[in-house]
PDB file of C-alpha atoms and ligand atoms in Angstrom:
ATOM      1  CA  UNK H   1       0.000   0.000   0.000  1.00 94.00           C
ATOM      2  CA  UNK H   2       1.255   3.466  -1.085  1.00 94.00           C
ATOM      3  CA  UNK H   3       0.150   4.665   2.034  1.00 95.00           C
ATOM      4  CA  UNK H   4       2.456   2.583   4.451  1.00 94.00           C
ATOM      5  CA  UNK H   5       5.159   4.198   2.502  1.00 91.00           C
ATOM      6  CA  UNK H   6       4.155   7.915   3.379  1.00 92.00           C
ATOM      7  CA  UNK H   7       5.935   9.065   6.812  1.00 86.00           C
ATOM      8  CA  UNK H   8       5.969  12.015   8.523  1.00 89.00           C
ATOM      9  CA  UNK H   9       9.104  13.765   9.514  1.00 86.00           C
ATOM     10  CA  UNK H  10       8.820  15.661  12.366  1.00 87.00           C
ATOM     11  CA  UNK H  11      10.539  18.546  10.202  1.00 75.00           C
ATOM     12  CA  UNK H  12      13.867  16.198  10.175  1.00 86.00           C
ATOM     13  CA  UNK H  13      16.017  18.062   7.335  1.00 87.00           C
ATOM     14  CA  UNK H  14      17.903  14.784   6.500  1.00 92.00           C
ATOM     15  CA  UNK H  15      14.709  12.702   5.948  1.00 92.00           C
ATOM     16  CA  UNK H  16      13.685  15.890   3.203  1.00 93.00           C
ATOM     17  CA  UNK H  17      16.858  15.854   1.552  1.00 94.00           C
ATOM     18  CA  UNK H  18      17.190  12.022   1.306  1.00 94.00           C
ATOM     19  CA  UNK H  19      13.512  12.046   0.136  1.00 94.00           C
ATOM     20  CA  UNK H  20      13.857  15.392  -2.978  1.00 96.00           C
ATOM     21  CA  UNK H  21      17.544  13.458  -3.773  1.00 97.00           C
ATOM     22  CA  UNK H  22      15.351  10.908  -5.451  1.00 97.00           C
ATOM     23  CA  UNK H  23      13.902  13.309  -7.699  1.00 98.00           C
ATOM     24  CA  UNK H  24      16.315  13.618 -11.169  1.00 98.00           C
ATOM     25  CA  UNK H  25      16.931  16.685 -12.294  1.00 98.00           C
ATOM     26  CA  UNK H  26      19.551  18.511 -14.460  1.00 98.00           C
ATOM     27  CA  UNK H  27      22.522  20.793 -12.760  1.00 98.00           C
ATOM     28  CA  UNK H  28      22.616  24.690 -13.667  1.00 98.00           C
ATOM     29  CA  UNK H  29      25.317  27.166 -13.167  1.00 98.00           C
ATOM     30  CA  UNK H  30      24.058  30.597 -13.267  1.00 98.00           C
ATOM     31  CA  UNK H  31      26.852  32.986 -13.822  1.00 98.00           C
ATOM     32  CA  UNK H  32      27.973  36.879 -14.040  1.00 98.00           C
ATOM     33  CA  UNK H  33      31.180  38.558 -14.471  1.00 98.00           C
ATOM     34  CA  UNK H  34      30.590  41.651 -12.065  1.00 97.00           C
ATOM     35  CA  UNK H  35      33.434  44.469 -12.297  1.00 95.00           C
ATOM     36  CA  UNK H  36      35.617  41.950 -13.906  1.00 95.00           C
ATOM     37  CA  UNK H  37      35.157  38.898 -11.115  1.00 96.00           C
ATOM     38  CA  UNK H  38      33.438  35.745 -12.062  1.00 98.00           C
ATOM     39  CA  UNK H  39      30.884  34.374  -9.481  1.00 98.00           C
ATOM     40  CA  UNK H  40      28.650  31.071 -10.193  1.00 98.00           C
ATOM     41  CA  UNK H  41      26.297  29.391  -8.795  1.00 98.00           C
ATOM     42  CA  UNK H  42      25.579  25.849  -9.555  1.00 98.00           C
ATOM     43  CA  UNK H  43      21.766  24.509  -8.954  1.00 98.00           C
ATOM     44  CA  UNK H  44      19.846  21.303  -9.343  1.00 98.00           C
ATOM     45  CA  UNK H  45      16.673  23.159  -8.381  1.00 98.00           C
ATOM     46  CA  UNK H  46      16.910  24.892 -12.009  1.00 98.00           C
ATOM     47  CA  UNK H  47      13.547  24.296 -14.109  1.00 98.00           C
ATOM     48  CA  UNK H  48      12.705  24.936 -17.049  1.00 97.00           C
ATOM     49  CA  UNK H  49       9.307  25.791 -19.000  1.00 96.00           C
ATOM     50  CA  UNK H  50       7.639  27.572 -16.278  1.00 98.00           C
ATOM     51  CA  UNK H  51       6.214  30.285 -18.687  1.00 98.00           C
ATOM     52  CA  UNK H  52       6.828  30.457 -22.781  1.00 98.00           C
ATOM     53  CA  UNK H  53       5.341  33.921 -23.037  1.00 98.00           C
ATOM     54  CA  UNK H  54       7.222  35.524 -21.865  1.00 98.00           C
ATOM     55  CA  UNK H  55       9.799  32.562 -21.571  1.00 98.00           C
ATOM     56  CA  UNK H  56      11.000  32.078 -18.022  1.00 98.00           C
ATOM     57  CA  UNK H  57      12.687  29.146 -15.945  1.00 98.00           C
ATOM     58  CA  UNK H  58      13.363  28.978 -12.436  1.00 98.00           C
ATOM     59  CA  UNK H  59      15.053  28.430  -9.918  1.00 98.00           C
ATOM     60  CA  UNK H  60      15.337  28.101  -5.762  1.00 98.00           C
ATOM     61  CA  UNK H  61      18.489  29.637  -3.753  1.00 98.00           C
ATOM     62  CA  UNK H  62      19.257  28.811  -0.278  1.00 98.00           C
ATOM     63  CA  UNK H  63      18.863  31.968   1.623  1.00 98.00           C
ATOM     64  CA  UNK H  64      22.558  31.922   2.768  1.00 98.00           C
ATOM     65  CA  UNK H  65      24.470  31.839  -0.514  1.00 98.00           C
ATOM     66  CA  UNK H  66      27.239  34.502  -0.496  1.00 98.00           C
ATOM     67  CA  UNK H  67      26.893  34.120  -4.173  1.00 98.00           C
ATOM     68  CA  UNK H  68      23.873  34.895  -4.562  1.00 98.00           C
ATOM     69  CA  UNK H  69      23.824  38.318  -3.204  1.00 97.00           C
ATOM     70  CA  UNK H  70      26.784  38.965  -5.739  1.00 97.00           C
ATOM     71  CA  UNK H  71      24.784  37.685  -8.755  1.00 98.00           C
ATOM     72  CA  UNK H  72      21.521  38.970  -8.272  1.00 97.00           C
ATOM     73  CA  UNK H  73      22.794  42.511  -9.025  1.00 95.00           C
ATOM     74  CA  UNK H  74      23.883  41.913 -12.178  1.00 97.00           C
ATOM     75  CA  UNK H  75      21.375  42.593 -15.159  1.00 93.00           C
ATOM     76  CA  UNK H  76      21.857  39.482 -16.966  1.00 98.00           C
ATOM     77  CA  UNK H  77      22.967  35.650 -16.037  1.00 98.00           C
ATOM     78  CA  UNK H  78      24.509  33.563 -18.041  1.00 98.00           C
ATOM     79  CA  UNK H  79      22.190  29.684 -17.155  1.00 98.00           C
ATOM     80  CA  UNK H  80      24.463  26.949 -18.378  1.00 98.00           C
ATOM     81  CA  UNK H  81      23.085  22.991 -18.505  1.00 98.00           C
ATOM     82  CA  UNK H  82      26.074  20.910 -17.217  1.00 98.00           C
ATOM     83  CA  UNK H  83      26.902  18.181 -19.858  1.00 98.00           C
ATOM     84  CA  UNK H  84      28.283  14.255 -19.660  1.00 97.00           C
ATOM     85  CA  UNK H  85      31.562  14.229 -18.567  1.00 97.00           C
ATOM     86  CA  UNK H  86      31.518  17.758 -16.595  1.00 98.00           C
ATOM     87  CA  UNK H  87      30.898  16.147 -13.403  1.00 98.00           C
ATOM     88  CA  UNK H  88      34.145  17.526 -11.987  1.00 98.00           C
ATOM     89  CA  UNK H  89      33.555  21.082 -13.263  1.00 98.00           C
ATOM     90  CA  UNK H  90      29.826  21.014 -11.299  1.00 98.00           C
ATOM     91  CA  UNK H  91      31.770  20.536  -8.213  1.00 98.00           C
ATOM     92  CA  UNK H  92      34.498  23.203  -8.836  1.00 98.00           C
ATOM     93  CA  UNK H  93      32.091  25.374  -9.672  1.00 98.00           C
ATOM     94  CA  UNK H  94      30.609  24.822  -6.520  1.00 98.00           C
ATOM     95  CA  UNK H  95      33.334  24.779  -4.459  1.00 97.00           C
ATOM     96  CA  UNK H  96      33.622  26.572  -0.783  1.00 96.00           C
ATOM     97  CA  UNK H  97      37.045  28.225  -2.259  1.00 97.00           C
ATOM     98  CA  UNK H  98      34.781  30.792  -4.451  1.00 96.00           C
ATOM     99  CA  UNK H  99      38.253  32.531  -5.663  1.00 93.00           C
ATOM    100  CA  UNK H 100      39.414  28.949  -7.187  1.00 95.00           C
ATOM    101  CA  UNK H 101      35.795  28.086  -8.918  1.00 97.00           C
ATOM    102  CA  UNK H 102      37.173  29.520 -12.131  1.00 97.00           C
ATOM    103  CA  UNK H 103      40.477  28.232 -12.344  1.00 97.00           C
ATOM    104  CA  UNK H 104      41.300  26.543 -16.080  1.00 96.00           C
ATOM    105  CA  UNK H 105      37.493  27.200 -16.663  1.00 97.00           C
ATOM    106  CA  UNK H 106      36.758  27.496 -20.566  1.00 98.00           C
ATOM    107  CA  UNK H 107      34.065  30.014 -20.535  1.00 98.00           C
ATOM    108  CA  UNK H 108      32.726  32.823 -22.750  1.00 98.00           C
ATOM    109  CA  UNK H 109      31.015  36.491 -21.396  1.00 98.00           C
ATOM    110  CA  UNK H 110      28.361  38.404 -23.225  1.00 98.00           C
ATOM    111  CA  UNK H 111      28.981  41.913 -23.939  1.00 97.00           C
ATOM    112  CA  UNK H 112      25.891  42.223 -20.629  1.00 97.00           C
ATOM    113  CA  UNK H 113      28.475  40.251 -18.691  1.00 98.00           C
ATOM    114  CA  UNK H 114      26.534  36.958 -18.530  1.00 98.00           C
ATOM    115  CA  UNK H 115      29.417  33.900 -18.451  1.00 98.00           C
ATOM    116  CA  UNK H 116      28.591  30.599 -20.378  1.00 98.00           C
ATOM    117  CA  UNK H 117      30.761  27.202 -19.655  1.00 98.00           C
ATOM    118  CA  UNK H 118      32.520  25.440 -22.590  1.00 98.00           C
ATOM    119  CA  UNK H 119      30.883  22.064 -23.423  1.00 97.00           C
ATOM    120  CA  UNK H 120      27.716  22.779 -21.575  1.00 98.00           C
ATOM    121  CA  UNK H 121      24.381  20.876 -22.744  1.00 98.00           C
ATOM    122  CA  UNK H 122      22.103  23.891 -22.749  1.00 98.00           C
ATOM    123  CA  UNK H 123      22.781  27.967 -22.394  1.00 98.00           C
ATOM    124  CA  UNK H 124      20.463  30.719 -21.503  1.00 98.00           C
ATOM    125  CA  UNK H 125      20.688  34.351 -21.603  1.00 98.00           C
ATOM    126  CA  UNK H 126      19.250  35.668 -18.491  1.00 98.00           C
ATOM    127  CA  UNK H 127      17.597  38.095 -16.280  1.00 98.00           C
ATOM    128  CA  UNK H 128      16.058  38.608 -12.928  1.00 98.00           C
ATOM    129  CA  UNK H 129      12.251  38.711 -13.278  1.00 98.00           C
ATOM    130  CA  UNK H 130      11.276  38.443  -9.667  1.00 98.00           C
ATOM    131  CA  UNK H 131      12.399  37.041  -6.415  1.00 98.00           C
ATOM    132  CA  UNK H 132       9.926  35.771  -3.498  1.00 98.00           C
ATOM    133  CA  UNK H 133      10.196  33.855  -0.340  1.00 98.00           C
ATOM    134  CA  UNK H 134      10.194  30.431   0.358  1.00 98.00           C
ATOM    135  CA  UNK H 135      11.147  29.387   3.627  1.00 96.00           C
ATOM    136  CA  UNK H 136      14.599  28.752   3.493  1.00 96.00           C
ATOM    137  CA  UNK H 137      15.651  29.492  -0.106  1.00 98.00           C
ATOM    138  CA  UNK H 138      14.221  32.677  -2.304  1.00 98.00           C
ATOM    139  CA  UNK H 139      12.506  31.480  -5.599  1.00 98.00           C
ATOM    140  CA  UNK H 140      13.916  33.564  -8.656  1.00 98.00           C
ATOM    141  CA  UNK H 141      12.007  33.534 -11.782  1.00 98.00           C
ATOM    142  CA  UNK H 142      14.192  34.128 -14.485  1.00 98.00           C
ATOM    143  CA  UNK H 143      13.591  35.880 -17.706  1.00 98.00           C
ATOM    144  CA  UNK H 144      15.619  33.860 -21.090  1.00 98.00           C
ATOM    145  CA  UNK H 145      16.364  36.438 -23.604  1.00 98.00           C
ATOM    146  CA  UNK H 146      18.673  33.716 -25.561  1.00 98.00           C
ATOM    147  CA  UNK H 147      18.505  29.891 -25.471  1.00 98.00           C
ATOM    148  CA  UNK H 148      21.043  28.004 -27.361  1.00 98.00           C
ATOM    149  CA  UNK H 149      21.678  23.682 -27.589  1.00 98.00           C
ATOM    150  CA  UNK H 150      25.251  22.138 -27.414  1.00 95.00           C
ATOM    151  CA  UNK H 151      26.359  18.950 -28.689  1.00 94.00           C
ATOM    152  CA  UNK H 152      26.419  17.566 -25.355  1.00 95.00           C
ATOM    153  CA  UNK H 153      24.054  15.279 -23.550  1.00 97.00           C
ATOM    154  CA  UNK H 154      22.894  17.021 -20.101  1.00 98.00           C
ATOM    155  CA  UNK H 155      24.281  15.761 -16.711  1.00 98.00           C
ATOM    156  CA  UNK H 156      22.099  14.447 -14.488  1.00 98.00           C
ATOM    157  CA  UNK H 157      22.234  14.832 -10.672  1.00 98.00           C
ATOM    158  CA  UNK H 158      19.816  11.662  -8.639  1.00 98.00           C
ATOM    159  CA  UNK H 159      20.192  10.461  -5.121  1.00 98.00           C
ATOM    160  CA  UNK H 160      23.160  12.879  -4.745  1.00 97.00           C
ATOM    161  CA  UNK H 161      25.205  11.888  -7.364  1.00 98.00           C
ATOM    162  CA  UNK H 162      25.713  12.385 -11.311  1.00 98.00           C
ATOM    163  CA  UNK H 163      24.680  10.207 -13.546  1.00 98.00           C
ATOM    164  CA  UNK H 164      24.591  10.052 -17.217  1.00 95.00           C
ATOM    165  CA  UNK H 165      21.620   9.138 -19.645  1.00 95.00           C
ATOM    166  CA  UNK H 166      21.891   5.811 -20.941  1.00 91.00           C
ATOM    167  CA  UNK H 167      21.170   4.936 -24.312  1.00 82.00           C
ATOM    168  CA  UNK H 168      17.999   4.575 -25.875  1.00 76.00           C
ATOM    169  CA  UNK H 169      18.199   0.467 -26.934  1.00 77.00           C
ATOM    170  CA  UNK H 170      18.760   0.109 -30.359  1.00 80.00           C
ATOM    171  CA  UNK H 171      15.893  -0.148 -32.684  1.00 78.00           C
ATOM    172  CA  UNK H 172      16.041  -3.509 -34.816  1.00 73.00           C
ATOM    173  CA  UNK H 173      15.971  -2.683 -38.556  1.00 64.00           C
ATOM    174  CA  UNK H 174      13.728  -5.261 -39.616  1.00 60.00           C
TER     175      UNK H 174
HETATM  176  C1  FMN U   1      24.940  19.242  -7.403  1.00 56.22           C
HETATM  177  C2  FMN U   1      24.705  20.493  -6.598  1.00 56.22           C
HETATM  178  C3  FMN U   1      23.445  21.058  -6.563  1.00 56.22           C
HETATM  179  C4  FMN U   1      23.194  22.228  -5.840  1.00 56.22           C
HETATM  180  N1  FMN U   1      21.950  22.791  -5.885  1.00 56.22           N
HETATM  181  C5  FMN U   1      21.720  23.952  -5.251  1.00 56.22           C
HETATM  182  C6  FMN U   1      20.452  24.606  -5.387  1.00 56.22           C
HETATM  183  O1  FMN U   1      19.534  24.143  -6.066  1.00 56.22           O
HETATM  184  N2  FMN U   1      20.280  25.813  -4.742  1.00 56.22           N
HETATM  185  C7  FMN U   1      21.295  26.374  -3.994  1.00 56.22           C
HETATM  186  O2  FMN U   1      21.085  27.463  -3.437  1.00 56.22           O
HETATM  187  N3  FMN U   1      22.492  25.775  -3.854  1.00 56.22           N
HETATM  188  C8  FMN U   1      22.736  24.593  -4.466  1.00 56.22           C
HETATM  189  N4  FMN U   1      23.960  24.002  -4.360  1.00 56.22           N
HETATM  190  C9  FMN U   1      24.997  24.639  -3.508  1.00 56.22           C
HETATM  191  C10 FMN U   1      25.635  25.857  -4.219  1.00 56.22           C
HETATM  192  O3  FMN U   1      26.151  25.486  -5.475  1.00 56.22           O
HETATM  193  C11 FMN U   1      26.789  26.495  -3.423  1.00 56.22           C
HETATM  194  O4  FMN U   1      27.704  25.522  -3.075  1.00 56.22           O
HETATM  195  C12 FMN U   1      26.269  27.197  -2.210  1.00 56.22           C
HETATM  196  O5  FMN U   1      25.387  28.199  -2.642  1.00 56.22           O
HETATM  197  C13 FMN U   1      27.378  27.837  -1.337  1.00 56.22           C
HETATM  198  O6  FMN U   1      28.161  28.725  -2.051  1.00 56.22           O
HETATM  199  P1  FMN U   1      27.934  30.317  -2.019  1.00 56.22           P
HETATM  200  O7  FMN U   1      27.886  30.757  -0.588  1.00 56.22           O
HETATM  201  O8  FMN U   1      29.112  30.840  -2.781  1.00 56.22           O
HETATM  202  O9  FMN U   1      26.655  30.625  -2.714  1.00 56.22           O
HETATM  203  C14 FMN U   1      24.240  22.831  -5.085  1.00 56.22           C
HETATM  204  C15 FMN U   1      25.531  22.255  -5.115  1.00 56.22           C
HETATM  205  C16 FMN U   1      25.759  21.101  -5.866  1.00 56.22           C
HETATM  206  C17 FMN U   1      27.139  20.520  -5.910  1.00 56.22           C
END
């Protein structure tokens, strides 16, 4: 029964986070060069297709993110989709050492200072549409100007570690 399954959880953080790790999602970095200093912020909360008209994605920040309140004053952000094999560059990019997230980084930055990453599945051009509370994190909507594909299948991030799509079984000619 579904129903013997469904716990409460007295509010116990770990039993939330073990519970939304089994939900697959992609892995964002939202990025600005501000005054000539990189800053990103990598996300599995990102989602797309919230609105098409006007087109916006979103996303949910935890409240405490030094990062954040550097990025949110820039007029655009640069949204890139990590791709297969960029594991390692998800966890630079969110790494406590925020001066060393950029280090050997292939990257490229708009003319409105938004920073895309190399070999990324997905890019967005972005900007703050509006931010609201939500207990712990803020909920940014996100206006895309720009949307562009790479060659690269997206990462995926499930039950707290990356994992790659498999693929699709192959369809018998006959
Ligand atoms: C795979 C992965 C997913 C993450 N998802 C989020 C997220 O959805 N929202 C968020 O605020 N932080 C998320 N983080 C944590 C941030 O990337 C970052 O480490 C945190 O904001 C602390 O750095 P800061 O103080 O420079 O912002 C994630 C980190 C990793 C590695």
């Amino acid at each position: 029964m579904i129903q013997n399954r469904l716990r409460g959880f007295d509010a116990d953080p770990m039993i939330v986070r073990q519970t939304f790790a089994q939900f697959p999602s992609g892995v964002a970095a939202l990025a600005a060069d501000i005054d000539g200093a990189k800053h990103a912020l990598v996300a599995s909360s990102f989602m797309v297709g919230v609105s098409l008209e006007p087109c916006l994605v979103a996303v949910a920040v935890q409240k405490t993110s030094v990062t954040w309140e550097q990025i949110s004053k820039a007029g655009r952000l640069g949204v890139s989709i990590f791709g297969k094999g960029q594991s390692g560059l998800t966890r630079q990019l969110a790494h406590k050492d925020r001066a060393a997230r950029f280090e050997q980084v292939a990257i490229e930055v708009s003319d409105d200072g938004a920073v895309f990453i190399d070999g990324a599945a997905l890019w967005l051009d972005c900007s703050i549409s509006a931010v609201s509370e939500a207990g712990d994190h803020w909920m940014v909507l996100l206006e895309a100007h720009r949307l562009g594909a790479g060659e690269n299948e997206p990462l995926v991030w499930h039950g707290s570690r990356f994992r790659e799509l498999a693929s699709p079984p192959a369809v018998d000619a006959a």
